[in-house]
Amino acid sequence: MRFIDEFRDAELARAVVNRIHRRSNKHVRLMEFCGGHTVAIMKHGIRQLLPETVEMLSGPGCPVCVTANQDLDIAIALAREPGVIITTFGDMLKVPGSRSSLQRVRADSADVRVVYSTLDALQIARENPEKAVVFIGIGFETTAPTIAASILKAEEEGIRNYYVLSMNKLCPPVIKALLDCGEVKLDGLICPGHVSAIIGSHPWEFAARDYGISCVVSGFEPLDVLQSVEMLVDQLEKGEPRVEIAYRRGVRPEGNLRAQELMNAVFELSPANWRGIGMVPESGLRLRKEYERFDAELAFDIEPGPTLEHKGCLCGDILRGVRTPLDCKLFRTSCTPEHPVGPCMVSSEGSCASYFHYETA
Amino acid sequence: MKPLKDEKILLAHGSGGRLSHDLVEKGFLPAFDNPLLSKLDDSAIFEAKGRLAFTTDSYIVTPIFFPGGDIGKLAVCGTVNDLSMSGAIPLYLSLSFIIEEGFLLTDLVKIVTSIKEAAEEAGVKVVTGDTKVVNRGSADKLFINTAGVGIVPDGVHISGSNARAGDRVILSGPIGDHGIAVMSEREGLKFASPVKSDCSPLNKLVAEMLEASGEIHSLRDPTRGGLASTLNEFAMQSQVGILIHEDMIPVRDEVRAACEMLGFDPLHVANEGRLVAVVAPDDAERVVERMRQNKYGTEAAIIGEVREEHPGRVVMRTRLGASRIVDMLVGELLPRIC
């Protein structure tokens, strides 16, 4: 398959791996921020190919995983409201909140539908004018522009029954929060490719400049990841932290300006609640005053009840990179993909699910 | 039976009265014409000698018509294949419809025709049947149940628990076609060359394989849950490890592209016309050669081997030369967020 096979070429990969082995002397700790990278690393067995001097940590870059229980409870409570159709990306269905999940309320006859795009959600709103259609807006800078586009479209067409539960989160501020709290000592960061396709590479500059962290924006194929590791090792051996783009076919330094415009038109910065990390200032997106009428939280009077955290679940620590799934007592025992306790086991891009599905050790 | 263009199934078609009778007489009997069925007694009565294999499955698929097949073809192939995977020669099927009121009669005729064609190809007879019509909303268009009876020839002992260390794992063709064909039809995904379901009866292929070797230990068709689930079942049932090689598993480009887009692993996507065989090492090449002569096995290949290490687990050697676990599919296949 063109444009995929080239990036999975075994011989090229071996050459890069050999170069990394030759170049790497210092012990370095690299974090792959994004769940997509965690999956690529586990699925292709990349960790096994790297020298012992290169330690890889998984970061909080899985939008499902970082959604706080409190926010999940609101989504689940909304699904129980009469006359409401919940539209969501598939990954959210199984995530357990404090007491239930969207999947379970669906079995109890709530109308919860999986969509591939916000425009599908909008279509459901057009087809069901007597119902309120709520889109569960989770994701990072990647999904925010498409949510913004759906709101602008609804505004233009005068669709009155479409709402968004805005739980979108922003990546650079949470990395800053992790670095500020100092729990994890990092040398380098594999920056998310899709997120950076929207925001560009400039928003990562602070990490190199203020914290001395080497940054490389990476794609998601095995060769992309290996090349990024090589670039990071090279920067760290030289002791010259900066931001580089390995994923040039997808990312420009300035990002996607049109997508940024859309986001800025509809959303403004707000604090956001991250699982395991807590409230992080200016790391979330809420609807601007002009678009408030699309805000599901304002439109419905929701009482989700008290938030409960699951005992013994280490998802929070795992998301901060201070523990790995193998440290969790629940892992593979009471927490499995069939019966997930925490979100990192549910999402296809969660660290626990990746370890569960692919780790041979 | 030539129904009018917009003629619909009514509750009365399932009531046992005149309309039911007409449907059976004009719609079903001519299609499945055989002496056992046309007696119209309460049961089909037939002679059988030897060990019998007996299986049943219900078919629900959205959409009912998809590239490469429809729910009718699926209902025949699925049950024929379940019998075949036990090494049985399929003989007779039962056929039971649950139809939602308002279903188009022309669509039912189309489905009956494809059942007839699939049964003829597989050489099985529909010998008993039933039709129920339910109120609108009580079923999604059309559900079909088929049960099948077959005879297991002497000396054939096939089971998921018979895999032994050293055996080779054979796959009959590219994986994921059915799942992606149905999914792309359902979600309106368009590809330059549309993916067709692999839905097909495999009994003749299996018969030829059994002719080629007396050392076929396990057979299974990797339907829902895909190749990954079938291999895991073998590994657990036989308490052996299975090692497969990523670069030996055939996957069509269109299927890979769709999987990339949707975030699926082709190893988890459903097939309806593929089989996995575990065969003694000395016979494996011969079995593959024979399979390639059959139109449903032209791309058959050895994809791995059975080992003593890591019992109960399936491990894949990746293209990059590393290894990873291949796990069963958990829950439903769901598209990812980003």
XYZ file of C-alpha atoms in Angstrom:
699
model
C 0.000 0.000 0.000
C 1.607 3.250 -1.104
C 2.600 5.798 1.543
C 2.268 3.127 4.239
C 4.588 0.334 3.171
C 7.489 2.735 2.678
C 7.222 3.631 6.353
C 7.212 0.003 7.467
C 10.185 -1.131 5.411
C 12.091 -3.671 7.497
C 15.492 -2.960 5.980
C 15.271 0.789 6.394
C 14.081 0.242 9.955
C 17.073 -1.978 10.720
C 19.424 0.694 9.388
C 17.858 3.351 11.645
C 17.945 1.002 14.638
C 21.650 0.326 14.006
C 22.380 4.048 13.820
C 20.536 4.633 17.112
C 22.590 1.883 18.774
C 25.838 3.420 17.503
C 24.904 7.008 18.402
C 23.433 6.459 21.858
C 25.817 6.675 24.834
C 23.940 8.672 27.480
C 20.960 7.175 29.239
C 17.936 9.174 28.069
C 14.267 9.184 29.007
C 11.863 9.911 26.202
C 8.129 10.301 26.529
C 5.776 9.573 23.685
C 2.939 11.931 24.520
C 0.367 10.447 22.210
C -1.584 7.210 22.614
C -1.285 6.667 18.870
C 2.479 6.518 19.296
C 2.160 4.136 22.246
C 0.130 1.789 20.062
C 2.626 2.024 17.167
C 5.527 1.329 19.539
C 3.837 -1.671 21.136
C 2.255 -3.052 17.984
C 5.472 -3.101 16.000
C 7.616 -4.105 18.959
C 9.792 -0.972 18.685
C 10.768 -0.959 22.375
C 12.541 -4.310 21.893
C 14.677 -2.863 19.102
C 16.029 0.127 21.052
C 19.262 0.098 23.097
C 19.052 -0.044 26.902
C 20.191 3.559 27.048
C 16.905 4.716 25.526
C 14.026 4.508 27.999
C 10.520 5.112 26.663
C 7.627 6.397 28.799
C 4.018 6.720 27.742
C 2.334 10.064 28.256
C -1.209 11.360 28.796
C -2.053 11.662 25.098
C -5.188 9.560 24.985
C -8.260 11.777 24.992
C -10.548 9.073 26.337
C -8.149 8.253 29.175
C -7.727 11.796 30.416
C -11.447 12.484 30.565
C -12.256 12.882 34.253
C -14.929 10.730 35.884
C -16.891 13.855 36.709
C -17.135 14.723 32.993
C -18.044 11.143 32.074
C -20.803 11.232 34.671
C -22.239 14.344 33.034
C -22.257 12.619 29.617
C -23.928 9.552 31.096
C -26.513 11.650 32.937
C -27.271 13.499 29.693
C -27.853 10.177 27.943
C -30.509 9.364 30.544
C -32.459 12.572 29.840
C -35.701 11.885 27.989
C -35.746 13.065 24.374
C -31.946 13.172 24.116
C -29.886 11.392 21.461
C -26.219 11.107 22.418
C -23.764 10.991 19.541
C -20.187 10.002 20.271
C -16.997 8.584 18.863
C -16.909 4.843 19.471
C -14.081 4.789 22.006
C -16.198 6.582 24.610
C -18.898 3.949 24.744
C -17.241 1.538 27.132
C -15.472 3.954 29.467
C -16.776 3.510 32.994
C -17.722 6.669 34.868
C -18.453 6.667 38.602
C -21.374 4.272 38.363
C -22.160 3.445 34.743
C -21.021 3.837 31.149
C -22.636 5.057 27.928
C -22.743 1.437 26.797
C -24.677 0.408 29.895
C -27.184 3.255 29.712
C -27.659 2.395 26.048
C -28.589 -1.141 27.090
C -31.074 0.483 29.517
C -32.731 2.068 26.442
C -30.898 5.412 26.241
C -30.400 6.505 22.626
C -26.606 6.511 22.187
C -25.211 6.435 18.658
C -21.659 6.025 17.417
C -20.647 8.502 14.723
C -17.481 8.915 12.695
C -17.747 12.655 12.303
C -19.497 15.637 13.867
C -21.245 16.109 10.533
C -22.951 12.723 11.072
C -24.159 14.035 14.431
C -25.513 17.123 12.723
C -27.325 14.959 10.188
C -28.973 13.051 13.051
C -30.097 16.420 14.448
C -31.629 17.354 11.076
C -33.456 14.031 10.880
C -34.795 14.189 14.444
C -36.044 17.746 14.945
C -38.183 16.703 17.929
C -35.149 15.336 19.808
C -32.134 17.068 21.327
C -28.948 15.722 19.766
C -25.836 16.053 21.931
C -22.345 15.409 20.605
C -19.845 14.299 23.241
C -16.954 16.595 22.345
C -13.863 14.843 23.520
C -10.468 14.880 21.923
C -7.499 17.178 21.557
C -6.743 19.914 19.036
C -7.434 17.282 16.366
C -11.171 17.010 16.915
C -11.842 20.572 18.120
C -11.847 22.157 14.630
C -14.381 19.616 13.358
C -16.611 20.312 16.354
C -16.252 24.034 15.704
C -17.188 23.460 12.067
C -20.332 21.574 13.077
C -21.417 24.414 15.358
C -20.884 27.008 12.636
C -22.838 24.826 10.219
C -25.687 24.397 12.731
C -25.724 28.163 13.258
C -25.802 28.790 9.501
C -28.658 26.347 8.936
C -30.550 27.430 12.023
C -30.494 23.942 13.554
C -31.878 24.456 17.046
C -31.622 20.934 18.489
C -27.864 20.336 18.237
C -25.650 20.616 21.322
C -22.042 19.899 22.194
C -20.698 18.740 25.525
C -17.349 20.449 25.226
C -14.630 18.464 26.973
C -11.886 19.139 24.442
C -8.398 19.453 25.810
C -5.147 21.023 24.658
C -1.806 19.232 24.628
C 0.979 21.782 25.195
C -0.506 23.120 28.494
C -0.700 19.645 30.025
C 2.906 18.903 29.088
C 3.838 22.155 30.794
C 1.867 21.063 33.865
C 3.680 17.696 33.926
C 7.080 19.367 33.634
C 6.188 21.918 36.321
C 5.176 19.267 38.792
C 8.570 17.630 38.314
C 7.471 14.096 39.172
C 8.817 12.726 35.912
C 12.326 13.521 34.773
C 12.289 13.770 31.004
C 15.007 14.377 28.449
C 13.014 14.250 25.270
C 9.496 14.371 23.970
C 7.998 12.654 20.945
C 5.390 15.267 20.108
C 1.994 14.208 18.716
C 1.841 14.253 14.916
C -1.858 14.793 14.318
C -2.188 17.444 17.016
C 0.824 19.241 15.579
C -0.677 19.075 12.090
C -3.284 21.486 13.514
C -1.261 23.620 15.952
C 2.138 23.423 14.222
C 5.463 22.940 15.976
C 5.765 26.439 17.500
C 3.621 25.649 20.567
C 6.262 23.111 21.665
C 9.093 25.674 21.704
C 8.580 26.437 25.397
C 9.634 22.882 26.302
C 13.032 23.213 24.629
C 13.576 26.836 25.622
C 12.335 26.869 29.223
C 12.817 23.246 30.300
C 15.701 22.030 28.114
C 13.605 19.202 26.685
C 14.390 17.955 23.186
C 11.260 17.765 21.043
C 10.576 15.959 17.774
C 7.161 15.917 16.097
C 6.580 12.378 14.859
C 4.308 10.472 12.505
C 2.739 7.159 13.426
C 4.390 4.544 11.269
C 7.263 2.516 12.723
C 9.885 4.312 10.641
C 8.444 7.682 11.693
C 8.841 6.757 15.346
C 12.325 5.300 14.873
C 13.469 8.356 12.955
C 12.129 10.598 15.728
C 13.968 8.573 18.367
C 17.126 8.888 16.302
C 16.721 12.667 16.024
C 16.090 12.947 19.776
C 19.114 10.787 20.628
C 21.229 12.931 18.314
C 20.010 16.195 19.928
C 20.616 14.795 23.403
C 24.083 13.493 22.606
C 24.954 16.950 21.283
C 23.231 18.610 24.240
C 21.251 20.954 21.989
C 17.578 20.764 22.872
C 15.252 22.194 20.228
C 12.059 21.458 18.343
C 12.318 19.498 15.118
C 9.717 18.031 12.793
C 10.284 14.466 11.620
C 6.711 14.230 10.316
C 7.253 16.703 7.491
C 4.649 15.153 5.244
C 1.963 16.075 7.783
C 3.151 19.021 9.831
C 4.207 22.578 9.060
C 5.745 24.831 11.731
C 2.740 27.164 11.632
C 0.190 24.313 11.530
C -3.174 24.412 9.829
C -4.218 28.050 9.988
C -7.742 27.470 8.725
C -8.390 24.882 11.449
C -6.958 27.218 14.071
C -9.256 30.003 12.846
C -12.293 27.749 13.188
C -11.286 26.730 16.697
C -10.690 30.307 17.785
C -13.943 31.495 16.286
C -16.041 29.083 18.327
C -14.008 28.240 21.434
C -12.115 30.100 24.110
C -9.559 28.803 26.607
C -10.794 27.442 29.902
C -9.407 25.368 32.740
C -9.884 21.631 32.215
C -10.023 18.678 34.558
C -7.540 15.943 33.546
C -7.752 12.503 35.032
C -4.765 11.866 37.252
C -3.489 15.393 36.804
C -6.343 17.584 37.993
C -7.338 21.076 36.911
C -4.887 22.565 34.437
C -5.358 26.244 33.581
C -6.005 27.155 29.940
C -5.894 23.515 28.872
C -9.531 23.193 27.844
C -11.941 24.709 25.381
C -15.361 26.132 26.147
C -17.836 27.684 23.744
C -17.632 31.425 23.324
C -20.550 33.550 24.538
C -21.958 33.890 20.983
C -22.301 30.104 20.708
C -23.450 29.391 24.246
C -26.792 28.121 23.070
C -25.033 25.026 21.711
C -23.512 24.236 25.115
C -25.124 21.047 26.413
C -24.088 21.777 29.987
C -25.963 25.091 29.948
C -28.952 23.780 27.996
C -29.711 20.906 30.361
C -30.000 20.871 34.090
C -27.756 17.925 34.854
C -27.184 16.447 38.284
C -24.639 13.665 37.779
C -24.271 12.831 41.493
C -21.051 12.559 43.473
C -17.903 11.463 41.653
C -16.420 8.138 42.702
C -12.886 7.048 41.876
C -12.074 3.388 41.437
C -10.020 1.990 44.280
C -6.545 0.793 43.390
C -6.724 2.074 39.805
C -3.390 3.614 38.782
C -4.621 5.282 35.575
C -3.782 8.701 36.981
C -0.177 7.756 37.765
C 0.180 5.969 34.450
C -1.082 9.030 32.576
C 1.565 11.150 34.334
C 4.252 8.662 33.321
C 5.257 7.907 36.928
C 4.103 4.284 36.799
C 3.581 1.738 34.037
C 0.581 -0.569 33.659
C 2.710 -3.457 34.953
C 2.920 -1.640 38.327
C -0.854 -1.760 38.734
C -2.227 -4.571 40.904
C -5.497 -4.531 38.957
C -3.751 -4.978 35.580
C -4.724 -8.305 33.959
C -6.415 -9.358 37.225
C -9.570 -7.398 37.923
C -8.927 -4.888 35.112
C -9.092 -6.345 31.611
C -10.453 -5.014 28.333
C -13.644 -7.038 28.918
C -14.096 -5.595 32.403
C -12.117 -2.373 32.458
C -11.757 -0.569 35.770
C -9.969 2.476 34.398
C -10.102 4.264 31.060
C -6.516 3.392 30.081
C -7.736 -0.184 29.670
C -10.746 0.845 27.570
C -9.465 3.129 24.910
C -7.716 1.470 21.986
C -4.971 4.052 22.534
C -4.754 3.665 26.297
C -1.432 2.521 27.770
C -2.990 -0.354 29.710
C -4.851 -1.667 26.670
C -1.661 -1.407 24.582
C 0.335 -3.333 27.192
C -2.456 -5.864 27.559
C -2.798 -6.488 23.841
C 0.773 -6.382 22.642
C 3.379 -6.713 25.404
C 5.015 -10.133 25.240
C 6.852 -9.894 28.581
C -42.794 -16.025 -7.638
C -42.993 -12.585 -9.228
C -44.234 -10.081 -6.636
C -45.276 -6.544 -7.558
C -42.590 -3.887 -7.272
C -43.635 -2.525 -3.890
C -45.477 -5.529 -2.501
C -44.693 -5.960 1.176
C -44.633 -8.725 3.744
C -47.695 -8.528 5.986
C -48.282 -10.098 9.371
C -50.642 -12.476 7.564
C -47.685 -13.946 5.631
C -46.607 -15.576 8.875
C -50.028 -16.427 10.287
C -50.323 -19.918 8.839
C -53.289 -18.952 6.667
C -53.723 -18.415 2.954
C -50.904 -15.876 2.476
C -48.455 -18.108 4.370
C -49.442 -21.020 2.250
C -48.956 -19.010 -0.956
C -45.552 -17.824 0.167
C -44.391 -21.388 0.805
C -46.013 -22.845 -2.326
C -44.927 -20.128 -4.736
C -41.872 -18.619 -3.068
C -40.002 -21.358 -1.232
C -40.924 -24.764 -2.672
C -39.898 -24.028 -6.279
C -36.561 -22.646 -5.081
C -35.648 -25.548 -2.824
C -37.443 -28.269 -4.700
C -36.555 -31.639 -3.197
C -38.596 -34.664 -2.093
C -37.884 -34.255 1.610
C -39.161 -30.693 1.689
C -42.070 -30.968 -0.721
C -43.828 -33.549 1.446
C -44.575 -30.611 3.759
C -44.813 -32.859 6.809
C -43.911 -31.603 10.257
C -40.387 -33.018 10.061
C -38.042 -34.069 7.316
C -37.213 -37.752 7.662
C -33.979 -39.109 6.218
C -31.604 -42.034 6.558
C -28.126 -41.460 7.920
C -25.184 -43.743 8.621
C -22.115 -42.923 10.627
C -21.243 -40.045 12.933
C -23.518 -37.051 12.514
C -22.437 -33.437 12.920
C -25.167 -30.966 13.844
C -24.853 -27.167 14.099
C -26.966 -24.012 14.147
C -26.438 -20.292 13.668
C -28.584 -17.175 13.431
C -27.796 -14.490 10.906
C -28.347 -10.791 11.458
C -26.457 -8.384 9.263
C -26.844 -4.721 8.396
C -27.073 -4.051 5.514
C -28.867 -7.173 4.301
C -27.348 -6.814 0.842
C -23.611 -6.095 0.715
C -20.911 -6.307 -1.978
C -20.230 -9.993 -2.625
C -23.342 -11.415 -0.999
C -26.408 -11.007 1.148
C -27.895 -12.398 4.350
C -29.218 -15.449 2.478
C -25.879 -16.518 1.059
C -24.357 -15.883 4.478
C -26.946 -18.095 6.186
C -26.076 -21.029 3.941
C -22.290 -20.571 3.851
C -22.013 -19.961 7.585
C -23.715 -23.204 8.540
C -22.116 -25.230 5.744
C -18.729 -23.944 6.890
C -19.396 -24.756 10.538
C -20.115 -28.358 9.519
C -17.087 -28.451 7.233
C -14.760 -27.236 9.978
C -15.622 -30.356 11.962
C -14.608 -32.396 8.936
C -18.260 -33.242 8.208
C -19.794 -33.503 4.758
C -22.796 -31.141 4.930
C -26.087 -32.703 3.755
C -29.218 -30.977 4.996
C -30.180 -27.520 6.220
C -33.165 -26.106 8.028
C -34.096 -22.542 7.132
C -36.087 -20.251 9.365
C -37.046 -16.648 8.644
C -38.083 -13.981 11.103
C -39.326 -11.111 8.969
C -40.284 -7.598 10.011
C -43.689 -6.561 8.742
C -43.301 -4.291 5.713
C -40.225 -6.057 4.312
C -40.214 -5.906 0.513
C -41.343 -9.146 -1.067
C -38.992 -8.571 -4.006
C -36.084 -8.452 -1.555
C -37.239 -11.701 0.025
C -37.322 -13.308 -3.402
C -33.784 -12.091 -4.091
C -32.609 -13.572 -0.815
C -34.382 -16.874 -1.436
C -32.669 -17.011 -4.835
C -29.248 -16.503 -3.331
C -29.976 -19.166 -0.692
C -30.904 -21.522 -3.494
C -27.718 -20.730 -5.419
C -25.458 -21.073 -2.397
C -27.112 -24.360 -1.384
C -26.718 -25.711 -4.908
C -23.075 -24.738 -5.001
C -22.438 -26.409 -1.656
C -24.506 -29.437 -2.622
C -26.782 -29.234 0.430
C -30.568 -29.464 0.548
C -32.971 -27.273 2.490
C -35.308 -29.899 3.937
C -37.349 -28.040 6.514
C -38.229 -24.434 7.256
C -40.368 -21.897 9.035
C -41.503 -18.319 8.552
C -42.596 -15.844 11.204
C -43.564 -12.245 10.637
C -43.261 -9.807 13.543
C -44.671 -6.310 14.061
C -42.765 -3.417 12.590
C -39.974 -2.470 15.000
C -39.832 -5.903 16.652
C -37.031 -7.095 14.376
C -34.556 -5.362 12.090
C -35.871 -6.265 8.600
C -34.931 -9.927 8.421
C -33.296 -12.527 10.644
C -32.434 -15.982 9.367
C -31.621 -19.095 11.333
C -30.193 -22.161 9.700
C -29.245 -25.475 11.267
C -27.269 -28.114 9.417
C -26.636 -31.823 9.557
C -23.598 -33.542 8.064
C -21.768 -36.823 8.212
C -18.231 -37.117 9.521
C -16.307 -39.691 7.467
C -14.527 -42.482 9.318
C -11.030 -41.620 10.409
C -11.610 -37.869 10.406
C -10.937 -36.355 13.836
C -10.685 -32.619 13.723
C -10.770 -30.410 16.784
C -9.411 -27.128 18.064
C -7.718 -29.132 20.802
C -5.623 -31.269 18.426
C -2.878 -28.771 17.577
C 0.605 -30.084 18.434
C 3.990 -28.406 18.669
C 5.659 -28.437 15.265
C 2.389 -28.274 13.290
C 2.077 -25.607 10.621
C -0.685 -22.994 10.503
C -2.285 -22.530 7.086
C -4.578 -19.673 6.037
C -6.744 -20.103 2.927
C -6.640 -16.511 1.637
C -6.556 -12.764 2.400
C -8.248 -11.708 5.629
C -10.799 -9.029 6.467
C -12.746 -8.857 3.186
C -16.176 -9.622 4.639
C -15.925 -7.304 7.633
C -14.675 -4.385 5.560
C -17.222 -4.990 2.757
C -20.101 -4.843 5.254
C -18.626 -1.986 7.237
C -17.924 0.177 4.207
C -21.439 -0.402 2.892
C -22.857 0.444 6.315
C -20.789 3.574 6.809
C -20.862 4.750 3.209
C -17.089 4.460 2.734
C -16.160 4.424 -0.916
C -13.030 2.827 -2.314
C -11.609 2.984 -5.831
C -12.113 -0.767 -6.084
C -14.878 -1.832 -3.708
C -14.055 -4.646 -1.302
C -16.269 -7.691 -1.814
C -17.215 -10.087 0.946
C -15.393 -13.415 0.767
C -18.630 -15.197 1.749
C -18.439 -18.698 0.226
C -19.071 -22.369 1.023
C -15.831 -24.120 1.921
C -16.996 -27.753 2.100
C -15.411 -28.765 -1.199
C -12.135 -27.108 -0.291
C -12.126 -28.994 3.006
C -12.941 -32.288 1.286
C -9.948 -31.815 -1.010
C -7.692 -30.951 1.922
C -8.794 -34.105 3.719
C -7.970 -36.082 0.583
C -4.503 -34.550 0.493
C -3.658 -35.284 4.124
C -4.772 -37.448 6.993
C -2.920 -35.176 9.385
C -5.181 -32.129 9.479
C -5.501 -31.545 13.208
C -7.614 -28.404 13.533
C -9.842 -26.416 11.190
C -11.868 -23.286 11.836
C -13.362 -20.454 9.851
C -12.232 -17.124 11.320
C -15.602 -15.332 11.304
C -16.424 -12.729 13.955
C -13.307 -11.896 15.972
C -11.165 -12.634 12.928
C -7.976 -14.618 12.544
C -6.710 -13.439 15.941
C -9.616 -14.959 17.837
C -9.444 -18.294 15.970
C -5.716 -18.677 16.637
C -6.220 -17.812 20.300
C -8.964 -20.426 20.544
C -6.613 -23.068 19.104
C -3.796 -22.005 21.449
C -6.054 -22.236 24.497
C -7.924 -25.409 23.539
C -4.710 -27.263 22.663
C -2.569 -25.558 25.363
C 0.122 -24.721 22.822
C 1.790 -21.525 21.667
C 1.267 -20.226 18.141
C 3.778 -18.056 16.305
C 2.673 -16.251 13.148
C 4.647 -14.028 10.804
C 3.188 -10.649 9.889
C 4.765 -10.625 6.436
C 3.200 -13.988 5.506
C -0.414 -13.017 6.229
C -2.188 -11.886 3.071
C -4.309 -8.722 3.425
C -5.671 -6.858 0.419
C -4.534 -3.260 0.012
C -8.106 -1.935 0.138
C -8.720 -3.798 3.375
C -5.504 -2.521 4.888
C -6.365 1.004 3.834
C -9.833 0.773 5.377
C -8.382 -0.676 8.569
C -5.817 2.126 8.756
C -8.580 4.687 8.406
C -10.922 3.132 10.915
C -8.303 2.057 13.428
C -8.959 -1.673 13.109
C -6.482 -4.500 13.095
C -7.139 -6.767 10.058
C -6.437 -9.695 12.382
C -9.701 -8.855 14.185
C -11.913 -8.295 11.157
C -14.519 -10.925 10.204
C -14.230 -13.380 7.315
C -16.967 -15.597 5.863
C -15.067 -17.600 3.274
C -11.685 -18.294 4.829
C -10.351 -21.118 6.938
C -7.377 -21.712 9.184
C -5.900 -25.203 9.315
C -3.367 -26.696 11.694
C -1.530 -29.445 9.816
C 1.354 -31.809 10.599
C 4.620 -30.277 9.321
C 5.364 -32.947 6.698
C 1.947 -32.548 5.075
C 1.653 -28.766 5.175
C 3.178 -27.958 1.782
C 1.095 -30.668 0.108
C -2.107 -29.331 1.660
C -1.309 -25.781 0.548
C -0.599 -26.996 -3.001
C -3.935 -28.770 -3.113
C -5.802 -25.788 -1.654
C -4.400 -23.512 -4.343
C -6.125 -25.647 -7.003
C -9.522 -24.720 -5.500
C -11.005 -21.323 -6.347
C -11.470 -20.559 -2.644
C -7.873 -21.363 -1.780
C -5.816 -19.792 -4.569
C -3.946 -17.599 -2.104
C -3.502 -20.233 0.608
C -0.264 -19.888 2.566
C 1.564 -21.162 5.610
C 1.525 -18.272 8.067
C 3.104 -19.752 11.168
C 3.737 -22.708 13.402
C 2.632 -24.300 16.640
C 5.151 -24.305 19.493
C 5.596 -25.569 23.016
C 6.599 -22.111 24.257
C 4.039 -19.624 25.610
C 1.108 -22.106 25.817
C -2.292 -20.465 25.383
C -0.793 -17.457 23.625
C -0.428 -16.258 20.062
C 2.668 -14.240 19.222
C 3.388 -12.459 15.968
C 6.825 -11.710 14.561
C 6.401 -8.175 13.201
C 7.825 -6.939 9.902
C 10.498 -5.134 11.863
C 11.673 -8.367 13.441
C 10.262 -7.709 16.914
C 7.447 -9.768 18.414
C 4.133 -8.920 19.965
C 1.126 -10.655 21.413
C -1.893 -11.195 19.186
C -4.903 -10.933 21.434
C -8.533 -11.863 20.954
C -10.915 -9.152 19.914
C -12.590 -7.689 22.973
C -16.124 -6.311 22.702
C -17.256 -4.725 19.450
C -15.028 -3.231 16.785
C -15.317 0.496 17.304
C -13.842 3.302 15.256
C -11.270 5.402 17.095
C -11.265 9.104 17.846
C -8.109 10.516 16.289
